[in-house]
Amino acid sequence: MDDRALNLRLHAACSIAAEAGALARHLFLNRPQGDYALKGPQDYLTEADGAVEALVRERLATVFPDDGMIGEETGGSSAAATWIVDPIDGTANFARGVPHFCVSIGLLVDGRPELGAIAAPMQNELYAARRSRGATLNGRPIRAAATGALSEAVVELGWSPRRPAADYLTMTERVLASGASVRRAGSGTLGLAYVAAGRSDGYAELNIRAWDVLAGLVLVAEAGGLANDFFAAPDWLSGAPVLVAAPGIGAALSEIVGIPLSAARS
Ligand code: IPD
Ligand code: CA
């Protein structure tokens, strides 16, 4: 895909993420308390997830009818260029009235993460990145933190029932023993974006879905952070481990959580 086509897609992703974020914000501010269902244990679903995904799907299909799209709620199919979309990441927060959630839109071309846009509508924040073109937050360049030691680091950890609790407890214990502080804010996508913006020094989760990480992985790489090669896993569509980190602590954190970092693919 040439430069012009990718640029067009980055602009479209940003404007669709902003529009979808505005819808999510409206639905969040007007939701009756307790208005959610559970798809499974600790797996929340709100009406907003479906409504926001429908909006994103409609917009993308109108502008790029030949591109594929896979969404968290309604699936889809892939093509040479495939959009991977999480309509609301941080659904558990959204459902319980916590304003830490986002809309994530990423693009994979021939298996390689090319660009991403993430809207966090309650904070009026729009993150955007394109491979080799940098990462921005509300139009301003962002960089991963300069933190050089785990004893000074803040690391976010995510978990889900997809892996045994004991594995997460071991990981958490090891990160705490390194001297790092551990955070769990409930949106894997924003967890990655916060590493790109220098607000955290790392994010790790033993099994996470592609729509949670694609856009954030482009952001982290473009902000000078380190990441594992999530899309190298043959079954990445059904979930894989993720690790992103500020460059000064990446090697040490990788050793502790047991997720290898990759050399950047170009
Ligand atoms: C979840 C969140 C959570 C992460 C889980 C995800 P959802 O996505 O990103 O932080 O730990 O692995 O499934 O359910 O909020 O879209
Ligand atoms: Ca998600």
PDB file of C-alpha atoms and ligand atoms in Angstrom:
ATOM      1  CA  MET A   1       0.000   0.000   0.000  1.00  0.00           C
ATOM      2  CA  ASP A   2       1.507   3.355  -1.007  1.00  0.00           C
ATOM      3  CA  ASP A   3       2.154   6.414   1.131  1.00  0.00           C
ATOM      4  CA  ARG A   4      -0.927   8.285  -0.057  1.00  0.00           C
ATOM      5  CA  ALA A   5      -3.259   5.368   0.675  1.00  0.00           C
ATOM      6  CA  LEU A   6      -1.797   4.940   4.153  1.00  0.00           C
ATOM      7  CA  ASN A   7      -2.027   8.645   4.876  1.00  0.00           C
ATOM      8  CA  LEU A   8      -5.652   8.681   3.810  1.00  0.00           C
ATOM      9  CA  ARG A   9      -6.326   5.774   6.148  1.00  0.00           C
ATOM     10  CA  LEU A  10      -4.589   7.457   9.091  1.00  0.00           C
ATOM     11  CA  HIS A  11      -6.721  10.563   8.661  1.00  0.00           C
ATOM     12  CA  ALA A  12      -9.872   8.476   8.314  1.00  0.00           C
ATOM     13  CA  ALA A  13      -8.980   6.404  11.399  1.00  0.00           C
ATOM     14  CA  CYS A  14      -8.503   9.592  13.432  1.00  0.00           C
ATOM     15  CA  SER A  15     -11.755  11.165  12.379  1.00  0.00           C
ATOM     16  CA  ILE A  16     -13.751   7.930  12.805  1.00  0.00           C
ATOM     17  CA  ALA A  17     -12.167   7.317  16.238  1.00  0.00           C
ATOM     18  CA  ALA A  18     -13.082  10.870  17.274  1.00  0.00           C
ATOM     19  CA  GLU A  19     -16.664  10.454  16.068  1.00  0.00           C
ATOM     20  CA  ALA A  20     -16.987   7.023  17.701  1.00  0.00           C
ATOM     21  CA  GLY A  21     -15.455   8.437  20.886  1.00  0.00           C
ATOM     22  CA  ALA A  22     -18.066  11.186  20.957  1.00  0.00           C
ATOM     23  CA  LEU A  23     -20.802   8.554  20.672  1.00  0.00           C
ATOM     24  CA  ALA A  24     -19.229   6.499  23.476  1.00  0.00           C
ATOM     25  CA  ARG A  25     -18.998   9.625  25.640  1.00  0.00           C
ATOM     26  CA  HIS A  26     -22.649  10.476  25.034  1.00  0.00           C
ATOM     27  CA  LEU A  27     -23.750   6.928  25.863  1.00  0.00           C
ATOM     28  CA  PHE A  28     -21.547   6.879  28.975  1.00  0.00           C
ATOM     29  CA  LEU A  29     -22.922  10.151  30.305  1.00  0.00           C
ATOM     30  CA  ASN A  30     -26.520   9.083  29.683  1.00  0.00           C
ATOM     31  CA  ARG A  31     -26.408   5.467  30.804  1.00  0.00           C
ATOM     32  CA  PRO A  32     -28.638   4.234  33.615  1.00  0.00           C
ATOM     33  CA  GLN A  33     -26.585   2.824  36.495  1.00  0.00           C
ATOM     34  CA  GLY A  34     -26.264  -0.966  36.304  1.00  0.00           C
ATOM     35  CA  ASP A  35     -27.090  -1.081  32.593  1.00  0.00           C
ATOM     36  CA  TYR A  36     -24.785  -3.901  31.486  1.00  0.00           C
ATOM     37  CA  ALA A  37     -24.684  -7.643  30.869  1.00  0.00           C
ATOM     38  CA  LEU A  38     -21.922 -10.228  31.227  1.00  0.00           C
ATOM     39  CA  LYS A  39     -20.749 -12.260  28.212  1.00  0.00           C
ATOM     40  CA  GLY A  40     -18.915 -14.564  30.659  1.00  0.00           C
ATOM     41  CA  PRO A  41     -17.099 -14.271  33.993  1.00  0.00           C
ATOM     42  CA  GLN A  42     -15.766 -10.687  34.331  1.00  0.00           C
ATOM     43  CA  ASP A  43     -16.539 -10.098  30.635  1.00  0.00           C
ATOM     44  CA  TYR A  44     -18.796  -7.055  30.463  1.00  0.00           C
ATOM     45  CA  LEU A  45     -21.020  -5.981  27.596  1.00  0.00           C
ATOM     46  CA  THR A  46     -22.935  -2.730  27.262  1.00  0.00           C
ATOM     47  CA  GLU A  47     -25.206  -1.426  24.549  1.00  0.00           C
ATOM     48  CA  ALA A  48     -22.466   1.043  23.688  1.00  0.00           C
ATOM     49  CA  ASP A  49     -20.072  -1.711  22.543  1.00  0.00           C
ATOM     50  CA  GLY A  50     -22.448  -2.738  19.738  1.00  0.00           C
ATOM     51  CA  ALA A  51     -23.523   0.803  18.815  1.00  0.00           C
ATOM     52  CA  VAL A  52     -19.966   2.117  18.575  1.00  0.00           C
ATOM     53  CA  GLU A  53     -18.764  -0.900  16.579  1.00  0.00           C
ATOM     54  CA  ALA A  54     -21.670  -0.501  14.140  1.00  0.00           C
ATOM     55  CA  LEU A  55     -20.726   3.147  13.579  1.00  0.00           C
ATOM     56  CA  VAL A  56     -17.059   2.355  12.960  1.00  0.00           C
ATOM     57  CA  ARG A  57     -17.915  -0.535  10.631  1.00  0.00           C
ATOM     58  CA  GLU A  58     -20.300   1.590   8.595  1.00  0.00           C
ATOM     59  CA  ARG A  59     -17.822   4.458   8.223  1.00  0.00           C
ATOM     60  CA  LEU A  60     -14.874   2.202   7.273  1.00  0.00           C
ATOM     61  CA  ALA A  61     -16.938   0.181   4.789  1.00  0.00           C
ATOM     62  CA  THR A  62     -18.111   3.380   3.101  1.00  0.00           C
ATOM     63  CA  VAL A  63     -14.644   4.848   2.621  1.00  0.00           C
ATOM     64  CA  PHE A  64     -12.608   1.645   2.150  1.00  0.00           C
ATOM     65  CA  PRO A  65     -14.974  -1.028   0.802  1.00  0.00           C
ATOM     66  CA  ASP A  66     -12.137  -3.382  -0.160  1.00  0.00           C
ATOM     67  CA  ASP A  67     -10.479  -3.397   3.262  1.00  0.00           C
ATOM     68  CA  GLY A  68     -11.276  -6.146   5.781  1.00  0.00           C
ATOM     69  CA  MET A  69     -12.471  -5.433   9.301  1.00  0.00           C
ATOM     70  CA  ILE A  70     -12.491  -7.500  12.470  1.00  0.00           C
ATOM     71  CA  GLY A  71     -14.320  -6.035  15.454  1.00  0.00           C
ATOM     72  CA  GLU A  72     -14.439  -7.308  19.026  1.00  0.00           C
ATOM     73  CA  GLU A  73     -18.222  -7.567  19.095  1.00  0.00           C
ATOM     74  CA  THR A  74     -19.206  -8.686  15.598  1.00  0.00           C
ATOM     75  CA  GLY A  75     -16.075 -10.298  14.172  1.00  0.00           C
ATOM     76  CA  GLY A  76     -15.597  -9.935  10.412  1.00  0.00           C
ATOM     77  CA  SER A  77     -13.055 -11.007   7.871  1.00  0.00           C
ATOM     78  CA  SER A  78      -9.562 -10.056   6.851  1.00  0.00           C
ATOM     79  CA  ALA A  79      -8.106  -8.859   3.543  1.00  0.00           C
ATOM     80  CA  ALA A  80      -4.664  -7.595   2.499  1.00  0.00           C
ATOM     81  CA  ALA A  81      -5.477  -4.490   4.581  1.00  0.00           C
ATOM     82  CA  THR A  82      -7.509  -5.282   7.696  1.00  0.00           C
ATOM     83  CA  TRP A  83      -8.906  -2.886  10.269  1.00  0.00           C
ATOM     84  CA  ILE A  84      -8.955  -4.309  13.786  1.00  0.00           C
ATOM     85  CA  VAL A  85     -11.338  -2.452  16.049  1.00  0.00           C
ATOM     86  CA  ASP A  86     -12.211  -2.384  19.726  1.00  0.00           C
ATOM     87  CA  PRO A  87     -15.327  -0.205  20.038  1.00  0.00           C
ATOM     88  CA  ILE A  88     -14.930   0.208  23.801  1.00  0.00           C
ATOM     89  CA  ASP A  89     -11.776  -0.973  25.485  1.00  0.00           C
ATOM     90  CA  GLY A  90     -12.218  -0.799  29.226  1.00  0.00           C
ATOM     91  CA  THR A  91     -15.814  -2.015  29.033  1.00  0.00           C
ATOM     92  CA  ALA A  92     -15.774  -3.048  32.705  1.00  0.00           C
ATOM     93  CA  ASN A  93     -14.873   0.548  33.611  1.00  0.00           C
ATOM     94  CA  PHE A  94     -17.533   1.933  31.255  1.00  0.00           C
ATOM     95  CA  ALA A  95     -20.190  -0.419  32.673  1.00  0.00           C
ATOM     96  CA  ARG A  96     -19.454   0.570  36.270  1.00  0.00           C
ATOM     97  CA  GLY A  97     -19.276   4.322  35.606  1.00  0.00           C
ATOM     98  CA  VAL A  98     -15.475   4.733  35.574  1.00  0.00           C
ATOM     99  CA  PRO A  99     -14.404   7.177  32.817  1.00  0.00           C
ATOM    100  CA  HIS A 100     -11.259   5.268  31.737  1.00  0.00           C
ATOM    101  CA  PHE A 101     -12.073   3.666  28.395  1.00  0.00           C
ATOM    102  CA  CYS A 102     -11.366   4.271  24.717  1.00  0.00           C
ATOM    103  CA  VAL A 103     -12.137   3.437  21.106  1.00  0.00           C
ATOM    104  CA  SER A 104      -9.278   1.751  19.258  1.00  0.00           C
ATOM    105  CA  ILE A 105      -8.847   1.468  15.487  1.00  0.00           C
ATOM    106  CA  GLY A 106      -5.744  -0.172  14.040  1.00  0.00           C
ATOM    107  CA  LEU A 107      -4.708  -1.228  10.551  1.00  0.00           C
ATOM    108  CA  LEU A 108      -2.751  -4.334   9.660  1.00  0.00           C
ATOM    109  CA  VAL A 109      -1.362  -4.525   6.112  1.00  0.00           C
ATOM    110  CA  ASP A 110       0.043  -7.878   4.972  1.00  0.00           C
ATOM    111  CA  GLY A 111       0.326  -8.906   8.606  1.00  0.00           C
ATOM    112  CA  ARG A 112       2.239  -5.802   9.707  1.00  0.00           C
ATOM    113  CA  PRO A 113       0.882  -3.106  12.064  1.00  0.00           C
ATOM    114  CA  GLU A 114       0.800   0.104  10.003  1.00  0.00           C
ATOM    115  CA  LEU A 115      -1.229   2.676  11.906  1.00  0.00           C
ATOM    116  CA  GLY A 116      -3.561   3.271  14.759  1.00  0.00           C
ATOM    117  CA  ALA A 117      -5.901   5.828  16.299  1.00  0.00           C
ATOM    118  CA  ILE A 118      -7.202   5.724  19.865  1.00  0.00           C
ATOM    119  CA  ALA A 119      -9.826   8.099  21.262  1.00  0.00           C
ATOM    120  CA  ALA A 120     -10.229   8.500  25.029  1.00  0.00           C
ATOM    121  CA  PRO A 121     -13.334  10.692  24.934  1.00  0.00           C
ATOM    122  CA  MET A 122     -13.693  11.460  28.666  1.00  0.00           C
ATOM    123  CA  GLN A 123     -10.205  12.988  28.628  1.00  0.00           C
ATOM    124  CA  ASN A 124     -10.585  14.627  25.192  1.00  0.00           C
ATOM    125  CA  GLU A 125      -7.525  12.718  24.041  1.00  0.00           C
ATOM    126  CA  LEU A 126      -6.806  11.384  20.564  1.00  0.00           C
ATOM    127  CA  TYR A 127      -3.678   9.296  20.023  1.00  0.00           C
ATOM    128  CA  ALA A 128      -2.449   8.615  16.490  1.00  0.00           C
ATOM    129  CA  ALA A 129       0.529   6.850  14.955  1.00  0.00           C
ATOM    130  CA  ARG A 130       1.741   5.617  11.620  1.00  0.00           C
ATOM    131  CA  ARG A 131       4.752   3.346  11.147  1.00  0.00           C
ATOM    132  CA  SER A 132       7.919   5.420  10.557  1.00  0.00           C
ATOM    133  CA  ARG A 133       5.896   8.667  10.835  1.00  0.00           C
ATOM    134  CA  GLY A 134       5.786   9.172  14.597  1.00  0.00           C
ATOM    135  CA  ALA A 135       3.178   9.138  17.325  1.00  0.00           C
ATOM    136  CA  THR A 136       1.065  12.018  18.579  1.00  0.00           C
ATOM    137  CA  LEU A 137      -1.383  12.874  21.327  1.00  0.00           C
ATOM    138  CA  ASN A 138      -3.819  15.585  20.271  1.00  0.00           C
ATOM    139  CA  GLY A 139      -1.431  16.437  17.439  1.00  0.00           C
ATOM    140  CA  ARG A 140       1.709  16.764  19.578  1.00  0.00           C
ATOM    141  CA  PRO A 141       4.580  14.248  19.390  1.00  0.00           C
ATOM    142  CA  ILE A 142       4.868  11.830  22.305  1.00  0.00           C
ATOM    143  CA  ARG A 143       7.856   9.863  23.619  1.00  0.00           C
ATOM    144  CA  ALA A 144       8.207   6.904  25.948  1.00  0.00           C
ATOM    145  CA  ALA A 145       9.669   7.743  29.362  1.00  0.00           C
ATOM    146  CA  ALA A 146      13.410   7.966  30.054  1.00  0.00           C
ATOM    147  CA  THR A 147      13.102   5.802  33.196  1.00  0.00           C
ATOM    148  CA  GLY A 148      16.257   3.740  33.634  1.00  0.00           C
ATOM    149  CA  ALA A 149      15.570   1.452  36.593  1.00  0.00           C
ATOM    150  CA  LEU A 150      12.696  -0.782  37.625  1.00  0.00           C
ATOM    151  CA  SER A 151      12.901   0.680  41.129  1.00  0.00           C
ATOM    152  CA  GLU A 152      11.683   3.962  39.616  1.00  0.00           C
ATOM    153  CA  ALA A 153       9.173   2.429  37.230  1.00  0.00           C
ATOM    154  CA  VAL A 154       5.388   2.199  37.114  1.00  0.00           C
ATOM    155  CA  VAL A 155       4.266  -0.935  35.303  1.00  0.00           C
ATOM    156  CA  GLU A 156       0.665  -1.686  34.412  1.00  0.00           C
ATOM    157  CA  LEU A 157      -0.429  -5.309  34.403  1.00  0.00           C
ATOM    158  CA  GLY A 158      -3.611  -6.631  32.850  1.00  0.00           C
ATOM    159  CA  TRP A 159      -5.347  -9.947  33.351  1.00  0.00           C
ATOM    160  CA  SER A 160      -8.414 -11.864  32.332  1.00  0.00           C
ATOM    161  CA  PRO A 161      -9.914 -15.308  32.985  1.00  0.00           C
ATOM    162  CA  ARG A 162      -8.216 -16.491  29.751  1.00  0.00           C
ATOM    163  CA  ARG A 163      -5.178 -17.572  31.807  1.00  0.00           C
ATOM    164  CA  PRO A 164      -4.965 -19.119  35.278  1.00  0.00           C
ATOM    165  CA  ALA A 165      -4.914 -16.619  38.151  1.00  0.00           C
ATOM    166  CA  ALA A 166      -1.730 -18.248  39.481  1.00  0.00           C
ATOM    167  CA  ASP A 167       0.209 -17.127  36.381  1.00  0.00           C
ATOM    168  CA  TYR A 168      -0.826 -13.520  36.961  1.00  0.00           C
ATOM    169  CA  LEU A 169      -0.022 -13.703  40.655  1.00  0.00           C
ATOM    170  CA  THR A 170       3.478 -14.969  39.846  1.00  0.00           C
ATOM    171  CA  MET A 171       3.993 -12.162  37.321  1.00  0.00           C
ATOM    172  CA  THR A 172       2.692  -9.529  39.747  1.00  0.00           C
ATOM    173  CA  GLU A 173       4.892 -10.816  42.553  1.00  0.00           C
ATOM    174  CA  ARG A 174       7.969 -10.723  40.333  1.00  0.00           C
ATOM    175  CA  VAL A 175       7.279  -7.191  39.126  1.00  0.00           C
ATOM    176  CA  LEU A 176       6.675  -5.963  42.686  1.00  0.00           C
ATOM    177  CA  ALA A 177       9.851  -7.714  43.881  1.00  0.00           C
ATOM    178  CA  SER A 178      11.817  -5.789  41.222  1.00  0.00           C
ATOM    179  CA  GLY A 179      10.884  -2.565  42.994  1.00  0.00           C
ATOM    180  CA  ALA A 180       8.449  -1.363  40.333  1.00  0.00           C
ATOM    181  CA  SER A 181       5.044  -0.049  41.267  1.00  0.00           C
ATOM    182  CA  VAL A 182       2.098  -1.963  39.782  1.00  0.00           C
ATOM    183  CA  ARG A 183      -1.005  -0.365  38.322  1.00  0.00           C
ATOM    184  CA  ARG A 184      -4.174  -1.962  36.919  1.00  0.00           C
ATOM    185  CA  ALA A 185      -6.413   0.619  35.280  1.00  0.00           C
ATOM    186  CA  GLY A 186      -8.623  -1.728  33.216  1.00  0.00           C
ATOM    187  CA  SER A 187      -7.995  -0.723  29.609  1.00  0.00           C
ATOM    188  CA  GLY A 188      -5.206  -2.613  27.894  1.00  0.00           C
ATOM    189  CA  THR A 189      -5.344  -0.228  24.941  1.00  0.00           C
ATOM    190  CA  LEU A 190      -4.855   2.835  27.138  1.00  0.00           C
ATOM    191  CA  GLY A 191      -2.216   0.892  29.067  1.00  0.00           C
ATOM    192  CA  LEU A 192      -0.146   0.758  25.868  1.00  0.00           C
ATOM    193  CA  ALA A 193      -0.953   4.364  24.940  1.00  0.00           C
ATOM    194  CA  TYR A 194       0.203   5.501  28.381  1.00  0.00           C
ATOM    195  CA  VAL A 195       3.582   3.837  27.840  1.00  0.00           C
ATOM    196  CA  ALA A 196       3.861   5.677  24.510  1.00  0.00           C
ATOM    197  CA  ALA A 197       3.007   8.957  26.270  1.00  0.00           C
ATOM    198  CA  GLY A 198       5.522   8.380  29.086  1.00  0.00           C
ATOM    199  CA  ARG A 199       2.775   8.050  31.726  1.00  0.00           C
ATOM    200  CA  SER A 200       3.735   4.452  32.543  1.00  0.00           C
ATOM    201  CA  ASP A 201       6.972   2.573  31.959  1.00  0.00           C
ATOM    202  CA  GLY A 202       5.536  -0.767  30.934  1.00  0.00           C
ATOM    203  CA  TYR A 203       2.417  -2.795  30.220  1.00  0.00           C
ATOM    204  CA  ALA A 204       2.258  -6.583  30.287  1.00  0.00           C
ATOM    205  CA  GLU A 205      -0.529  -9.125  29.960  1.00  0.00           C
ATOM    206  CA  LEU A 206      -0.175 -12.871  29.421  1.00  0.00           C
ATOM    207  CA  ASN A 207      -3.033 -13.194  26.931  1.00  0.00           C
ATOM    208  CA  ILE A 208      -4.752 -10.298  25.226  1.00  0.00           C
ATOM    209  CA  ARG A 209      -6.720  -9.914  22.019  1.00  0.00           C
ATOM    210  CA  ALA A 210      -5.473  -8.166  18.868  1.00  0.00           C
ATOM    211  CA  TRP A 211      -8.098  -5.396  19.009  1.00  0.00           C
ATOM    212  CA  ASP A 212      -6.792  -4.440  22.462  1.00  0.00           C
ATOM    213  CA  VAL A 213      -3.222  -3.911  21.264  1.00  0.00           C
ATOM    214  CA  LEU A 214      -2.822  -3.215  17.533  1.00  0.00           C
ATOM    215  CA  ALA A 215      -3.166   0.580  17.598  1.00  0.00           C
ATOM    216  CA  GLY A 216      -1.184   0.833  20.851  1.00  0.00           C
ATOM    217  CA  LEU A 217       1.708  -1.228  19.481  1.00  0.00           C
ATOM    218  CA  VAL A 218       2.185   1.248  16.616  1.00  0.00           C
ATOM    219  CA  LEU A 219       2.079   4.127  19.109  1.00  0.00           C
ATOM    220  CA  VAL A 220       4.681   2.567  21.400  1.00  0.00           C
ATOM    221  CA  ALA A 221       7.084   1.737  18.561  1.00  0.00           C
ATOM    222  CA  GLU A 222       6.773   5.245  17.127  1.00  0.00           C
ATOM    223  CA  ALA A 223       7.246   6.842  20.554  1.00  0.00           C
ATOM    224  CA  GLY A 224      10.600   5.074  20.958  1.00  0.00           C
ATOM    225  CA  GLY A 225       9.335   2.298  23.220  1.00  0.00           C
ATOM    226  CA  LEU A 226       9.969  -1.442  22.981  1.00  0.00           C
ATOM    227  CA  ALA A 227       7.402  -4.178  22.318  1.00  0.00           C
ATOM    228  CA  ASN A 228       7.093  -7.892  21.672  1.00  0.00           C
ATOM    229  CA  ASP A 229       6.218  -9.093  18.175  1.00  0.00           C
ATOM    230  CA  PHE A 230       2.545  -9.802  18.947  1.00  0.00           C
ATOM    231  CA  PHE A 231       1.575 -10.538  15.338  1.00  0.00           C
ATOM    232  CA  ALA A 232       4.351 -13.104  14.899  1.00  0.00           C
ATOM    233  CA  ALA A 233       2.317 -15.564  17.011  1.00  0.00           C
ATOM    234  CA  PRO A 234       0.616 -17.885  14.474  1.00  0.00           C
ATOM    235  CA  ASP A 235      -2.672 -17.777  16.406  1.00  0.00           C
ATOM    236  CA  TRP A 236      -2.607 -14.089  17.326  1.00  0.00           C
ATOM    237  CA  LEU A 237      -6.302 -13.750  16.455  1.00  0.00           C
ATOM    238  CA  SER A 238      -7.223 -15.871  19.444  1.00  0.00           C
ATOM    239  CA  GLY A 239      -4.932 -13.966  21.806  1.00  0.00           C
ATOM    240  CA  ALA A 240      -1.211 -13.707  22.592  1.00  0.00           C
ATOM    241  CA  PRO A 241       1.019 -12.174  25.289  1.00  0.00           C
ATOM    242  CA  VAL A 242       1.865  -8.482  25.109  1.00  0.00           C
ATOM    243  CA  LEU A 243       4.739  -6.505  26.595  1.00  0.00           C
ATOM    244  CA  VAL A 244       5.601  -2.883  25.896  1.00  0.00           C
ATOM    245  CA  ALA A 245       8.145  -0.837  27.802  1.00  0.00           C
ATOM    246  CA  ALA A 246      10.187   2.323  28.017  1.00  0.00           C
ATOM    247  CA  PRO A 247      13.574   1.602  26.416  1.00  0.00           C
ATOM    248  CA  GLY A 248      15.593   1.917  29.637  1.00  0.00           C
ATOM    249  CA  ILE A 249      13.744  -0.848  31.483  1.00  0.00           C
ATOM    250  CA  GLY A 250      12.548  -3.063  28.617  1.00  0.00           C
ATOM    251  CA  ALA A 251      15.215  -5.771  28.872  1.00  0.00           C
ATOM    252  CA  ALA A 252      14.859  -6.110  32.654  1.00  0.00           C
ATOM    253  CA  LEU A 253      11.053  -6.184  32.507  1.00  0.00           C
ATOM    254  CA  SER A 254      11.081  -8.716  29.680  1.00  0.00           C
ATOM    255  CA  GLU A 255      13.228 -11.040  31.777  1.00  0.00           C
ATOM    256  CA  ILE A 256      10.887 -10.699  34.750  1.00  0.00           C
ATOM    257  CA  VAL A 257       7.588 -11.268  32.935  1.00  0.00           C
ATOM    258  CA  GLY A 258       8.999 -13.873  30.532  1.00  0.00           C
ATOM    259  CA  ILE A 259       7.791 -12.166  27.338  1.00  0.00           C
ATOM    260  CA  PRO A 260      10.615 -11.597  24.801  1.00  0.00           C
ATOM    261  CA  LEU A 261      10.943  -8.199  23.154  1.00  0.00           C
ATOM    262  CA  SER A 262      11.356  -8.056  19.411  1.00  0.00           C
ATOM    263  CA  ALA A 263      13.715  -6.213  17.191  1.00  0.00           C
ATOM    264  CA  ALA A 264      11.587  -3.681  15.296  1.00  0.00           C
ATOM    265  CA  ARG A 265      10.251  -5.033  11.993  1.00  0.00           C
ATOM    266  CA  SER A 266      10.530  -2.695   9.047  1.00  0.00           C
TER     267      SER A 266
HETATM  268  C1  IPD B   1     -10.143  -5.875  28.269  1.00  0.00           C
HETATM  269  C2  IPD B   1      -9.332  -4.730  28.804  1.00  0.00           C
HETATM  270  C3  IPD B   1      -8.532  -5.193  29.997  1.00  0.00           C
HETATM  271  C4  IPD B   1      -7.595  -6.327  29.614  1.00  0.00           C
HETATM  272  C5  IPD B   1      -8.393  -7.484  29.044  1.00  0.00           C
HETATM  273  C6  IPD B   1      -9.259  -6.997  27.864  1.00  0.00           C
HETATM  274  P1  IPD B   1     -12.459  -4.992  27.176  1.00  0.00           P
HETATM  275  O1  IPD B   1     -10.880  -5.476  27.112  1.00  0.00           O
HETATM  276  O2  IPD B   1      -8.438  -4.230  27.853  1.00  0.00           O
HETATM  277  O3  IPD B   1      -7.753  -4.141  30.510  1.00  0.00           O
HETATM  278  O4  IPD B   1      -6.888  -6.741  30.762  1.00  0.00           O
HETATM  279  O5  IPD B   1      -7.514  -8.477  28.557  1.00  0.00           O
HETATM  280  O6  IPD B   1     -10.033  -8.087  27.405  1.00  0.00           O
HETATM  281  O7  IPD B   1     -13.220  -6.195  27.660  1.00  0.00           O
HETATM  282  O8  IPD B   1     -12.509  -3.871  28.125  1.00  0.00           O
HETATM  283  O9  IPD B   1     -12.753  -4.629  25.766  1.00  0.00           O
HETATM  284 CA    CA B   2     -10.860  -4.724  24.673  1.00  0.00          CA
END
